[in-house]
Coordinates of C-alpha atoms in Angstrom, one line a residue:
Chain L
M1 CA 132.1 -61.6 -55.3
R2 CA 133.4 -64.6 -53.3
T3 CA 134.8 -67.4 -55.3
T4 CA 133.6 -71.0 -55.2
T5 CA 136.6 -72.0 -53.2
E6 CA 136.0 -69.2 -50.7
N7 CA 132.4 -70.3 -50.3
A8 CA 133.5 -73.9 -49.7
Q9 CA 135.9 -72.9 -47.0
L10 CA 133.4 -70.4 -45.6
A11 CA 130.8 -73.2 -45.4
L12 CA 133.0 -75.3 -43.2
L13 CA 133.7 -72.3 -40.9
L14 CA 130.1 -71.2 -40.6
E15 CA 129.0 -74.8 -39.9
V16 CA 131.2 -75.0 -36.8
S17 CA 130.3 -71.5 -35.8
G18 CA 126.5 -72.2 -35.6
T19 CA 125.3 -72.7 -32.1
P20 CA 123.6 -74.6 -30.5
K21 CA 124.2 -77.7 -32.5
P22 CA 123.4 -80.4 -29.9
G23 CA 126.2 -82.9 -29.6
N24 CA 128.7 -81.3 -32.0
V25 CA 131.6 -78.9 -31.5
D26 CA 130.3 -75.4 -32.0
R27 CA 131.1 -71.9 -30.9
H28 CA 130.0 -72.6 -27.4
R29 CA 130.8 -76.3 -26.8
E30 CA 133.8 -78.4 -27.4
Y31 CA 135.3 -81.7 -26.3
E32 CA 138.6 -81.6 -24.4
D33 CA 140.5 -83.2 -27.2
L34 CA 138.4 -82.0 -30.1
R35 CA 138.1 -78.2 -30.0
F36 CA 136.7 -75.3 -32.0
E37 CA 140.3 -74.4 -32.9
H38 CA 140.8 -77.8 -34.5
F39 CA 137.8 -77.3 -36.8
V40 CA 139.0 -73.8 -37.7
T41 CA 142.5 -75.1 -38.6
G42 CA 141.0 -78.0 -40.6
A43 CA 139.0 -75.5 -42.6
V44 CA 142.0 -73.4 -43.3
C45 CA 144.1 -76.3 -44.4
A46 CA 141.5 -78.1 -46.5
R47 CA 141.3 -75.2 -48.9
D48 CA 143.8 -76.5 -51.4
G49 CA 141.8 -79.6 -52.0
L50 CA 138.6 -77.6 -52.4
R51 CA 140.3 -75.4 -54.9
L52 CA 141.2 -78.4 -57.0
A53 CA 137.5 -79.4 -57.2
A54 CA 136.5 -75.8 -58.0
G55 CA 139.0 -75.9 -60.8
G56 CA 137.3 -79.0 -62.3
A57 CA 139.7 -81.7 -60.9
E58 CA 138.5 -85.2 -60.1
V59 CA 136.4 -85.6 -57.0
G60 CA 138.5 -88.4 -55.5
E61 CA 141.8 -86.5 -55.7
S62 CA 140.3 -83.2 -54.6
F63 CA 138.8 -85.0 -51.6
R64 CA 142.0 -86.8 -50.7
R65 CA 143.9 -83.5 -50.9
A66 CA 141.3 -81.7 -48.8
V67 CA 141.4 -84.4 -46.1
A68 CA 145.2 -84.4 -46.1
G69 CA 145.1 -80.7 -45.5
M70 CA 142.4 -80.9 -42.9
S71 CA 144.5 -83.4 -40.9
Q72 CA 147.1 -80.7 -40.3
Q73 CA 145.9 -80.2 -36.7
S74 CA 146.0 -82.2 -33.5
G75 CA 142.3 -82.8 -33.0
G76 CA 142.0 -85.7 -35.4
N77 CA 139.0 -86.1 -37.7
T78 CA 137.2 -82.7 -37.8
Q79 CA 135.7 -82.5 -41.3
F80 CA 136.1 -85.8 -43.2
G81 CA 132.3 -86.1 -43.6
A82 CA 131.7 -82.5 -44.3
L83 CA 134.4 -82.5 -47.0
L84 CA 132.8 -85.7 -48.5
V85 CA 129.5 -83.8 -48.8
V86 CA 131.0 -80.5 -50.0
T87 CA 133.6 -81.7 -52.5
P88 CA 131.2 -83.2 -55.1
L89 CA 129.0 -80.1 -54.8
V90 CA 132.0 -77.8 -55.4
R91 CA 132.8 -80.0 -58.5
A92 CA 129.2 -79.6 -59.6
S93 CA 129.4 -75.9 -59.2
A94 CA 132.6 -75.9 -61.3
A95 CA 130.5 -77.6 -64.0
H96 CA 127.8 -74.9 -63.6
E97 CA 125.4 -77.6 -62.4
L98 CA 124.9 -77.0 -58.7
T99 CA 121.6 -78.9 -58.7
P100 CA 120.4 -82.3 -57.6
E101 CA 120.7 -83.4 -61.2
G102 CA 124.1 -81.8 -61.7
S103 CA 125.5 -83.4 -58.5
R104 CA 124.0 -86.8 -59.7
N105 CA 126.0 -86.4 -62.9
I106 CA 129.2 -85.7 -61.0
V107 CA 128.7 -88.8 -58.9
A108 CA 127.9 -90.9 -62.0
E109 CA 131.1 -89.8 -63.6
T110 CA 133.3 -91.0 -60.8
T111 CA 135.8 -93.7 -61.6
V112 CA 137.8 -96.5 -60.0
E113 CA 140.6 -94.0 -59.5
D114 CA 138.2 -91.8 -57.5
A115 CA 137.4 -94.8 -55.3
E116 CA 141.1 -95.4 -54.8
K117 CA 141.7 -91.8 -53.7
F118 CA 138.7 -92.0 -51.4
Y119 CA 140.2 -95.0 -49.7
K120 CA 143.6 -93.3 -49.5
A121 CA 141.9 -90.4 -47.6
F122 CA 141.3 -92.7 -44.7
E123 CA 145.0 -92.9 -44.1
Y124 CA 145.2 -89.3 -42.8
V125 CA 142.8 -89.5 -40.0
D126 CA 141.0 -91.9 -37.8
V127 CA 137.4 -92.1 -39.0
A128 CA 134.8 -94.0 -37.1
V129 CA 133.4 -96.6 -39.3
D130 CA 131.1 -99.6 -38.8
D131 CA 131.8 -103.2 -39.7
P132 CA 130.9 -103.7 -43.3
P133 CA 127.8 -105.8 -44.2
E134 CA 128.2 -109.4 -45.1
G135 CA 130.0 -110.0 -48.4
M136 CA 131.6 -106.5 -48.3
E137 CA 134.5 -107.4 -46.0
P138 CA 137.1 -107.1 -48.8
L139 CA 136.1 -103.5 -49.3
D140 CA 136.4 -102.5 -45.6
V141 CA 138.2 -99.2 -45.6
R142 CA 140.2 -100.4 -42.6
R143 CA 141.9 -102.9 -44.9
G144 CA 143.7 -100.1 -46.6
A145 CA 145.9 -101.2 -49.6
D146 CA 144.3 -104.6 -49.6
A147 CA 140.9 -103.0 -50.1
V148 CA 142.3 -100.9 -52.9
A149 CA 143.5 -104.0 -54.7
T150 CA 140.0 -105.4 -54.5
I151 CA 138.5 -102.2 -55.9
R152 CA 140.8 -102.4 -58.9
E153 CA 140.2 -106.0 -59.5
R154 CA 136.4 -105.6 -59.4
G155 CA 136.4 -102.2 -61.2
I156 CA 134.4 -100.5 -58.4
T157 CA 133.9 -96.7 -58.9
L158 CA 133.4 -94.2 -56.1
E159 CA 129.7 -94.2 -57.0
N160 CA 129.6 -97.9 -56.5
V161 CA 131.2 -97.5 -53.1
M162 CA 128.6 -95.0 -52.0
E163 CA 125.8 -97.2 -53.4
R164 CA 127.0 -100.0 -51.1
S165 CA 127.0 -97.8 -48.1
A166 CA 123.9 -95.7 -48.7
D167 CA 121.6 -97.7 -46.5
R168 CA 123.7 -97.2 -43.4
D169 CA 125.6 -93.9 -44.1
G170 CA 123.7 -90.7 -44.4
V171 CA 126.5 -89.0 -46.5
A172 CA 126.6 -91.9 -48.9
A173 CA 122.8 -91.7 -49.2
E174 CA 123.1 -88.1 -50.2
W175 CA 125.7 -89.0 -52.9
V176 CA 123.4 -91.6 -54.6
D177 CA 120.2 -89.6 -54.3
G178 CA 121.2 -86.1 -55.6
F179 CA 121.8 -84.6 -52.2
P180 CA 118.1 -84.1 -51.3
R181 CA 118.6 -83.3 -47.7
T182 CA 121.5 -81.0 -48.5
F183 CA 119.6 -79.0 -51.1
G184 CA 116.5 -78.9 -48.9
A185 CA 118.5 -77.5 -45.9
A186 CA 120.1 -75.0 -48.3
Q187 CA 116.7 -73.6 -49.2
T188 CA 115.7 -73.4 -45.5
I189 CA 118.9 -71.4 -44.8
L190 CA 118.2 -69.1 -47.8
D191 CA 114.6 -68.6 -46.8
G192 CA 115.5 -67.7 -43.2
T193 CA 116.3 -64.3 -41.7
G194 CA 118.9 -63.2 -39.1
P195 CA 122.4 -64.3 -38.5
V196 CA 123.6 -67.0 -40.8
T197 CA 125.1 -69.0 -38.0
D198 CA 121.6 -69.1 -36.3
R199 CA 120.0 -70.3 -39.5
A200 CA 122.6 -73.0 -39.8
A201 CA 121.8 -74.1 -36.2
E202 CA 118.1 -74.2 -37.0
A203 CA 118.7 -76.2 -40.2
Y204 CA 120.8 -78.7 -38.1
L205 CA 118.0 -79.2 -35.6
D206 CA 115.4 -79.7 -38.4
L207 CA 117.6 -82.4 -40.1
L208 CA 118.3 -84.0 -36.7
A209 CA 114.6 -84.2 -36.0
D210 CA 113.8 -85.7 -39.4
E211 CA 116.1 -88.8 -39.5
P212 CA 118.3 -90.7 -37.1
D213 CA 121.9 -89.6 -37.5
T214 CA 123.9 -92.5 -39.1
F215 CA 127.1 -91.4 -37.3
V216 CA 125.3 -91.8 -34.0
V217 CA 124.0 -95.2 -35.2
T218 CA 127.6 -96.3 -36.0
K219 CA 129.0 -95.2 -32.6
H220 CA 126.1 -95.7 -30.2
G221 CA 123.6 -97.9 -32.0
Q222 CA 120.1 -97.4 -33.6
E223 CA 118.3 -96.9 -30.3
T224 CA 120.4 -94.0 -29.2
A225 CA 120.1 -92.4 -32.6
E226 CA 116.4 -92.7 -32.5
E227 CA 116.3 -91.2 -29.0
V228 CA 118.3 -88.2 -30.2
R229 CA 116.0 -87.8 -33.2
R230 CA 112.9 -87.9 -30.9
R231 CA 114.4 -85.3 -28.6
A232 CA 115.3 -83.0 -31.4
V233 CA 111.6 -83.1 -32.3
A234 CA 110.8 -82.2 -28.7
V235 CA 113.2 -79.3 -28.9
R236 CA 111.7 -78.1 -32.1
D237 CA 108.3 -78.3 -30.6
G238 CA 109.4 -76.3 -27.6
E239 CA 109.0 -79.2 -25.2
E240 CA 112.7 -79.5 -24.3
D241 CA 115.4 -76.9 -23.8
V242 CA 117.9 -76.9 -26.6
E243 CA 120.9 -75.7 -24.4
A244 CA 120.3 -78.4 -21.8
F245 CA 119.9 -81.0 -24.6
A246 CA 123.2 -79.8 -26.2
D247 CA 125.0 -80.0 -22.8
E248 CA 123.7 -83.5 -22.2
L249 CA 124.8 -84.8 -25.6
V250 CA 128.3 -83.4 -25.2
E251 CA 128.4 -84.9 -21.7
R252 CA 127.4 -88.3 -23.1
G253 CA 129.8 -88.0 -26.1
I254 CA 127.1 -88.3 -28.6
N255 CA 127.9 -86.2 -31.7
P256 CA 125.5 -86.4 -34.6
G257 CA 128.3 -85.8 -37.2
T258 CA 126.4 -86.8 -40.3
T259 CA 123.8 -84.1 -39.7
A260 CA 126.6 -81.5 -39.3
D261 CA 128.2 -82.7 -42.5
I262 CA 124.9 -82.1 -44.4
V263 CA 124.6 -78.6 -42.9
A264 CA 128.1 -77.8 -44.2
G265 CA 127.0 -78.9 -47.7
A266 CA 123.8 -76.9 -47.3
L267 CA 125.7 -73.8 -46.3
F268 CA 127.9 -74.2 -49.4
V269 CA 124.9 -74.5 -51.7
A270 CA 123.2 -71.5 -50.0
L271 CA 126.4 -69.3 -50.3
E272 CA 126.8 -70.3 -54.0
R273 CA 123.2 -69.3 -54.5
G274 CA 123.7 -65.8 -53.1
L275 CA 123.4 -66.1 -49.3
E276 CA 124.7 -62.9 -47.9
V277 CA 126.9 -62.9 -44.8
Chain Y
M1 CA 153.3 -78.4 -42.6
R2 CA 151.0 -75.4 -42.9
T3 CA 152.1 -72.7 -45.4
T4 CA 152.7 -69.1 -44.4
T5 CA 149.5 -68.0 -46.1
E6 CA 147.6 -70.6 -44.1
N7 CA 149.2 -69.5 -40.9
A8 CA 148.2 -65.9 -41.7
Q9 CA 144.6 -66.8 -42.4
L10 CA 144.5 -69.0 -39.3
A11 CA 145.9 -66.2 -37.1
L12 CA 142.9 -64.0 -38.1
L13 CA 140.5 -66.9 -37.3
L14 CA 142.1 -67.9 -34.0
E15 CA 142.2 -64.2 -32.9
V16 CA 138.4 -63.8 -33.2
S17 CA 137.9 -67.3 -31.7
G18 CA 139.6 -66.5 -28.5
T19 CA 137.3 -65.7 -25.6
P20 CA 136.8 -63.6 -23.5
K21 CA 138.4 -60.7 -25.2
P22 CA 136.6 -57.8 -23.4
G23 CA 135.0 -55.4 -25.7
N24 CA 135.7 -57.2 -29.0
V25 CA 133.8 -59.6 -31.0
D26 CA 134.7 -63.1 -30.0
R27 CA 133.2 -66.6 -30.0
H28 CA 130.8 -65.7 -27.2
R29 CA 130.1 -62.0 -27.8
E30 CA 129.1 -60.0 -30.8
Y31 CA 127.5 -56.7 -31.8
E32 CA 124.1 -56.8 -33.6
D33 CA 125.6 -55.4 -36.8
L34 CA 129.2 -56.8 -36.4
R35 CA 129.1 -60.5 -35.8
F36 CA 131.4 -63.4 -35.5
E37 CA 130.3 -64.6 -39.0
H38 CA 131.6 -61.3 -40.5
F39 CA 135.0 -61.9 -39.1
V40 CA 135.1 -65.4 -40.3
T41 CA 134.1 -64.2 -43.8
G42 CA 136.6 -61.5 -43.7
A43 CA 139.4 -64.0 -42.9
V44 CA 138.3 -66.3 -45.7
C45 CA 138.3 -63.5 -48.3
A46 CA 141.4 -61.7 -47.1
R47 CA 143.5 -64.7 -48.1
D48 CA 144.4 -63.7 -51.6
G49 CA 146.1 -60.6 -50.4
L50 CA 148.0 -62.5 -47.7
R51 CA 149.1 -65.0 -50.3
L52 CA 150.6 -62.1 -52.3
A53 CA 152.7 -61.0 -49.3
A54 CA 153.7 -64.6 -48.7
G55 CA 154.9 -64.8 -52.3
G56 CA 157.1 -61.7 -51.8
A57 CA 154.9 -59.0 -53.3
E58 CA 154.9 -55.4 -52.1
V59 CA 153.4 -54.8 -48.7
G60 CA 151.1 -52.0 -49.9
E61 CA 149.5 -53.9 -52.7
S62 CA 149.2 -57.1 -50.6
F63 CA 147.5 -55.1 -47.9
R64 CA 145.1 -53.4 -50.3
R65 CA 144.1 -56.7 -51.8
A66 CA 143.6 -58.3 -48.4
V67 CA 141.4 -55.4 -47.3
A68 CA 139.4 -55.5 -50.6
G69 CA 138.8 -59.2 -50.0
M70 CA 138.0 -58.7 -46.3
S71 CA 135.3 -56.2 -47.2
Q72 CA 133.3 -58.9 -49.0
Q73 CA 130.9 -59.2 -46.1
S74 CA 128.2 -56.9 -44.7
G75 CA 129.6 -56.2 -41.2
G76 CA 132.0 -53.5 -42.4
N77 CA 135.5 -53.2 -41.0
T78 CA 136.4 -56.4 -39.4
Q79 CA 140.2 -56.8 -39.8
F80 CA 141.7 -53.7 -41.3
G81 CA 144.0 -53.2 -38.4
A82 CA 144.8 -56.9 -38.0
L83 CA 145.8 -57.1 -41.6
L84 CA 147.9 -54.0 -41.2
V85 CA 149.8 -55.8 -38.5
V86 CA 149.9 -59.2 -40.2
T87 CA 150.8 -58.2 -43.8
P88 CA 154.3 -56.9 -43.2
L89 CA 155.0 -59.8 -40.9
V90 CA 154.0 -62.2 -43.7
R91 CA 156.3 -60.3 -46.0
A92 CA 159.1 -60.6 -43.4
S93 CA 158.5 -64.3 -43.2
A94 CA 158.6 -64.6 -47.0
A95 CA 162.1 -63.0 -46.7
H96 CA 163.0 -65.6 -44.0
E97 CA 163.4 -62.7 -41.6
L98 CA 160.4 -63.0 -39.2
T99 CA 162.2 -61.1 -36.4
P100 CA 162.0 -57.5 -35.1
E101 CA 165.0 -56.6 -37.2
G102 CA 163.6 -58.4 -40.3
S103 CA 160.2 -56.6 -40.0
R104 CA 162.1 -53.3 -39.5
N105 CA 163.8 -54.0 -42.9
I106 CA 160.5 -54.7 -44.6
V107 CA 159.1 -51.4 -43.2
A108 CA 162.2 -49.5 -44.2
E109 CA 161.9 -50.8 -47.8
T110 CA 158.4 -49.5 -48.3
T111 CA 157.9 -46.9 -51.1
V112 CA 155.6 -44.1 -52.1
E113 CA 153.6 -46.6 -54.1
D114 CA 153.1 -48.7 -50.9
A115 CA 151.8 -45.5 -49.2
E116 CA 149.4 -45.0 -52.1
K117 CA 148.1 -48.5 -51.9
F118 CA 147.6 -48.1 -48.2
Y119 CA 145.5 -45.0 -48.8
K120 CA 143.5 -46.9 -51.4
A121 CA 142.6 -49.6 -48.9
F122 CA 140.5 -47.1 -47.0
E123 CA 138.1 -47.0 -49.9
Y124 CA 136.8 -50.5 -49.2
V125 CA 135.6 -50.0 -45.6
D126 CA 134.7 -47.4 -43.2
V127 CA 137.6 -47.2 -40.7
A128 CA 137.4 -45.1 -37.6
V129 CA 140.2 -42.5 -37.7
D130 CA 141.0 -39.5 -35.6
D131 CA 141.6 -36.0 -36.9
P132 CA 145.2 -35.6 -38.0
P133 CA 147.6 -33.5 -36.0
E134 CA 148.3 -30.0 -37.0
G135 CA 150.1 -29.7 -40.3
M136 CA 149.1 -33.2 -41.4
E137 CA 145.6 -32.3 -42.7
P138 CA 146.7 -32.8 -46.4
L139 CA 147.5 -36.4 -45.5
D140 CA 144.2 -37.2 -43.8
V141 CA 143.1 -40.6 -45.2
R142 CA 139.6 -39.2 -45.5
R143 CA 140.7 -36.9 -48.3
G144 CA 141.2 -40.0 -50.5
A145 CA 142.7 -39.1 -54.0
D146 CA 143.7 -35.6 -52.8
A147 CA 145.8 -37.1 -50.1
V148 CA 147.4 -39.5 -52.5
A149 CA 148.4 -36.5 -54.7
T150 CA 150.1 -35.0 -51.7
I151 CA 151.9 -38.2 -50.9
R152 CA 153.3 -38.3 -54.5
E153 CA 154.3 -34.7 -54.4
R154 CA 156.1 -35.0 -51.1
G155 CA 157.6 -38.5 -51.8
I156 CA 156.1 -39.9 -48.7
T157 CA 156.7 -43.7 -48.2
L158 CA 154.5 -46.0 -46.1
E159 CA 157.1 -46.0 -43.5
N160 CA 156.9 -42.2 -43.3
V161 CA 153.1 -42.4 -43.0
M162 CA 153.5 -44.8 -40.0
E163 CA 156.1 -42.6 -38.4
R164 CA 153.7 -39.7 -38.5
S165 CA 151.0 -41.7 -36.8
A166 CA 153.1 -43.7 -34.3
D167 CA 152.4 -41.5 -31.3
R168 CA 148.6 -41.9 -31.5
D169 CA 148.1 -45.3 -33.3
G170 CA 149.3 -48.5 -31.7
V171 CA 149.6 -50.3 -35.0
A172 CA 151.7 -47.6 -36.5
A173 CA 153.9 -47.7 -33.4
E174 CA 154.5 -51.4 -34.0
W175 CA 155.5 -50.7 -37.6
V176 CA 158.2 -48.2 -36.7
D177 CA 159.5 -50.1 -33.6
G178 CA 160.0 -53.6 -35.0
F179 CA 156.7 -54.9 -33.7
P180 CA 157.9 -55.2 -30.0
R181 CA 154.5 -55.9 -28.5
T182 CA 153.6 -58.3 -31.2
F183 CA 156.7 -60.4 -30.8
G184 CA 156.4 -60.2 -27.1
A185 CA 152.8 -61.5 -27.1
A186 CA 153.9 -64.3 -29.6
Q187 CA 156.4 -65.5 -27.1
T188 CA 153.7 -65.5 -24.3
I189 CA 151.5 -67.6 -26.5
L190 CA 154.3 -70.0 -27.4
D191 CA 155.3 -70.3 -23.7
G192 CA 151.7 -71.0 -22.7
T193 CA 149.8 -74.3 -22.4
G194 CA 146.3 -75.4 -23.1
P195 CA 144.0 -74.4 -25.9
V196 CA 145.4 -71.8 -28.3
T197 CA 142.3 -69.7 -28.2
D198 CA 142.6 -69.4 -24.4
R199 CA 146.2 -68.4 -24.7
A200 CA 145.2 -65.7 -27.3
A201 CA 142.6 -64.4 -24.9
E202 CA 145.3 -64.2 -22.1
A203 CA 147.7 -62.4 -24.3
Y204 CA 145.0 -59.9 -25.2
L205 CA 144.3 -59.2 -21.6
D206 CA 148.0 -58.7 -20.8
L207 CA 148.4 -56.2 -23.7
L208 CA 145.2 -54.4 -22.7
A209 CA 146.5 -54.1 -19.1
D210 CA 149.9 -52.8 -20.3
E211 CA 148.9 -49.8 -22.5
P212 CA 145.8 -47.8 -23.3
D213 CA 144.3 -49.1 -26.5
T214 CA 144.7 -46.4 -29.2
F215 CA 141.5 -47.4 -31.0
V216 CA 139.5 -46.7 -27.8
V217 CA 141.4 -43.4 -27.5
T218 CA 140.2 -42.5 -31.0
K219 CA 136.6 -43.4 -30.5
H220 CA 136.1 -42.6 -26.8
G221 CA 139.0 -40.5 -25.6
Q222 CA 142.0 -40.9 -23.4
E223 CA 140.2 -41.2 -20.2
T224 CA 138.0 -44.1 -21.2
A225 CA 141.1 -45.9 -22.7
E226 CA 142.9 -45.4 -19.4
E227 CA 139.9 -46.7 -17.5
V228 CA 139.8 -49.9 -19.6
R229 CA 143.5 -50.4 -19.1
R230 CA 143.2 -50.1 -15.3
R231 CA 140.3 -52.5 -15.2
A232 CA 142.2 -55.0 -17.3
V233 CA 144.9 -54.8 -14.6
A234 CA 142.2 -55.5 -12.0
V235 CA 140.9 -58.5 -14.0
R236 CA 144.5 -59.8 -14.3
D237 CA 145.0 -59.4 -10.6
G238 CA 141.7 -61.3 -9.9
E239 CA 140.0 -58.2 -8.5
E240 CA 137.4 -58.0 -11.3
D241 CA 135.4 -60.7 -13.1
V242 CA 136.5 -60.9 -16.7
E243 CA 133.1 -62.0 -18.1
A244 CA 131.3 -59.1 -16.4
F245 CA 133.9 -56.7 -17.7
A246 CA 133.5 -58.2 -21.2
D247 CA 129.7 -57.8 -21.1
E248 CA 130.0 -54.2 -19.9
L249 CA 132.4 -53.1 -22.6
V250 CA 130.2 -54.6 -25.3
E251 CA 127.2 -52.9 -23.7
R252 CA 129.0 -49.6 -23.8
G253 CA 130.3 -50.2 -27.3
I254 CA 133.9 -49.9 -26.3
N255 CA 136.1 -52.2 -28.4
P256 CA 139.8 -52.2 -27.9
G257 CA 140.5 -53.0 -31.6
T258 CA 144.2 -52.2 -31.6
T259 CA 144.9 -54.7 -28.9
A260 CA 143.1 -57.4 -30.9
D261 CA 145.1 -56.4 -34.0
I262 CA 148.3 -57.0 -32.2
V263 CA 147.1 -60.4 -30.9
A264 CA 146.4 -61.4 -34.6
G265 CA 150.0 -60.5 -35.4
A266 CA 151.2 -62.4 -32.4
L267 CA 149.3 -65.5 -33.4
F268 CA 150.8 -65.4 -36.8
V269 CA 154.3 -65.1 -35.4
A270 CA 153.7 -67.9 -33.0
L271 CA 152.2 -70.2 -35.7
E272 CA 155.2 -69.5 -38.0
R273 CA 157.5 -70.4 -35.1
G274 CA 155.8 -73.8 -34.6
L275 CA 152.8 -73.2 -32.4
E276 CA 150.8 -76.4 -32.5
V277 CA 147.0 -76.3 -32.9

């Protein structure tokens, strides 16, 4: 029997091994400065943080440690978002509540300290973020220690942080809603047949076709994100070739990272629920 | 800084990620029942055994635990040989002696109990082995508990086991000779440039061109092993296309496993000596 920590690490590795995952690094496609080997190394070194969460430690500190470990490679940000999806789910599994309701409880229990640790995690890698909405400038993660001071003054928990970002960040939306897309994709993977990495790639395409990827919105704007979504529908409907679509997105530097993050979470849930590899 | 355990796990993952590695499972090629995802899972679950060795535990028990973990996937034998190369090197690193001389010391210190644990490791997975030479039938690993009784009676250490196999098993030959090909390939990888997985694939091809792979000898005979070696030379000399060669070997089910095992060891040594990923 694999442990929860092993399943968490395995989820990160299977996620990047699934192909084709149009626009993202996978087994067959990589960017010159962000390669498959960087994701593998990130998954190896994130393990200690994941183990903390599996042992029942706070989500914020577990996440910070996982990101600190993940950053021990030269590719930069490989799995910040994936770890942000997976860590609370690992914590929910440690509490024997790996369900939408159980993950909602874990999120509800987060504290101001968890929020501080979350902000600290941004110090290890360069994460692409959008300008904050009006009125939230003091909480901009790019303000570092200043933002942390504001968090303390206002008593903002990690749940509060996610609530404020949920409408423009697909990972934050999962946090506040009980991870609906993550649990949905996990079921798709469990119901599938054949190689797990193929099922992960199919789950990715389904998610991409369903909603515009918020990471693409942040980096390339709403219009591009909507184009990517429409074309994922076309691929799913057999009207467009998936390999050509994947090549084109890499060429244009469009990587739907949020969608990949959710697949990592879905793989973790599926593995914990007995997915055989 | 990555830990020794992390480097050991990473070595297994980078080994299988290197492509093309003619005949073996890699990022671009797999067998229907032995897939990339099985190797990834094997590397995730072997970690506890590797951690034992990194903490200074006996080589035999560390290896047994690593193999028991590795077998937690449905592909069968993924990294038995790779772990057999890597484990004593991890133990040598734990003793601050990751050198040919240091690894020779670790091998020389092995006991009868280490030999017993080595034999036990065969119970977890189906490993392809040859008939033993004349006079060594009582030590045939396929005899299981009977062979272990013989080991105890005759006071055979794990070093002795390897000595008796060194002329027909490339991994055993590494054990008794201070891992010359492993350390040599590590230096090649360290001296190289570009993606680490590409360097691993190049080191693999060099090793394949230098000596017939003993795993191929066991499964397909000396003649086939020599053919593979000659053609690896042709690939290296630019006279044959590496991708076509890789496709053909997979098609024929010829996998030079011993050569891949040595690359895993070489990656571990290179990572411990500061290889950046």
